[in-house]
């Protein structure tokens, strides 16, 4: 009963009530030859019933899926009106049951215009306002706010008293507050401004700023000086908070970019920092991880979420095995010869790029983001956080923690640290240094592959993907301190944040230049980086 009261528009009550299914079919039949103005009155009568079963009819008319079958002049909803279909599947508009199919030639679409579609969206939103899904109710409120009238205000007031979701309730209160700004009572306008000051949505700020604008004759849009002062204070407060949350959002974006840098650089910190190998093919190992993600989604097209999860160990194995092969066949003959190592790995990077061009072509490939990583978290009207960036930040921290555990708490980690500090002594103690070298290089390469999985969620996958990050990853390792994982973490996050803070003012290219110049100046003062090695590791590097 309450639903019927809420959903019945007042002006529609003047129309004869639709008491049964037969009446509904008769009214629907009138749509066949009605003008656009008459169609608007017809949909008003239908919605006045307050019956949720009317919503699919209104929605179908809005989406151009309501047709007349010319052979018997009956109205049907079609399941899909795709132009490629020659036969359309029919749905009865009253019972919503299947009604067979009909040739497109025997069907005529019931047309709409902009005014009718606008009214249909508002009527559909009224039905959605009492739906079970909070997201649908929120969208309904936002649609109603686009065309506020006395009926809509009464509807929102009635809903605000029973709305269980805080977000939907807040949006309703915003709508009521915006409507109160048009009140002839100054006290009501002042109370509305006080309530709206607590919200940070752009439409609220713009509406309040509109009260301060001057009209063509030189006067103010708002005649009451007290209301203008309150509006000016509210706009100032909203601007201050929006600026603050804008900085917070920029910091979040910087942390997400820095997290990718950490994932890329932490593998390089092992091969370059621990082994002293300048691996110019590190970016291409990351590229292999990104292509592995693409292949996993091709293999599991109906299970995108599972594919992205399984791509993590798969990318680690593919890139790790490639790294082990690279170390056993090339790198192990070049230890202690940095120039030859640099040239050799640069050649390997070109080979890997050409390999993926031959297999996948030179075109970029897109990797689909799973549903649980899509969307945004709306914190307030001025701050929203993208879920995929949040997942990347958490993922990079988890990978970093696992890597730290491996190096500090496992036999492999102990062997890696022993060989990196004193190779001759470690070999004398029975450690197989050749095996440790291969596993170390494979571990660093595998982490690069995992970074490729993360990076595939931000950008397209292509043969040149690794070249965009190899220089930045070297900068992170040098800035944080060669061979220090904590330095890599702090350095990567710091560089990501600084880069994002500079970009709005200097542009992407100039921001990179500023960061590079700042790094050069920093290294001149602190040549061992932010967290220099201490103890025997420092003596070995020296």
PDB file of C-alpha atoms in Angstrom, residues 199-201 236-248 381-383:
ATOM      1  CA  UNK A 199      28.606  17.772   1.155  1.00  0.00           C
ATOM      2  CA  UNK A 200      31.402  18.053  -1.408  1.00  0.00           C
ATOM      3  CA  UNK A 201      29.591  17.116  -4.600  1.00  0.00           C
ATOM      4  CA  UNK A 236      34.883  28.605   0.468  1.00  0.00           C
ATOM      5  CA  UNK A 237      34.612  25.646   2.868  1.00  0.00           C
ATOM      6  CA  UNK A 238      33.736  23.232   0.045  1.00  0.00           C
ATOM      7  CA  UNK A 239      36.653  24.488  -2.078  1.00  0.00           C
ATOM      8  CA  UNK A 240      39.048  24.044   0.828  1.00  0.00           C
ATOM      9  CA  UNK A 241      37.992  20.460   1.450  1.00  0.00           C
ATOM     10  CA  UNK A 242      37.931  19.628  -2.266  1.00  0.00           C
ATOM     11  CA  UNK A 243      41.510  20.888  -2.565  1.00  0.00           C
ATOM     12  CA  UNK A 244      42.551  18.733   0.386  1.00  0.00           C
ATOM     13  CA  UNK A 245      40.922  15.601  -0.996  1.00  0.00           C
ATOM     14  CA  UNK A 246      42.361  16.384  -4.427  1.00  0.00           C
ATOM     15  CA  UNK A 247      45.835  16.177  -2.899  1.00  0.00           C
ATOM     16  CA  UNK A 248      44.876  12.915  -1.172  1.00  0.00           C
ATOM     17  CA  UNK A 381      31.856  13.791  -3.204  1.00  0.00           C
ATOM     18  CA  UNK A 382      35.454  14.871  -3.786  1.00  0.00           C
ATOM     19  CA  UNK A 383      37.412  11.631  -3.361  1.00  0.00           C
TER      20      UNK A 383
END
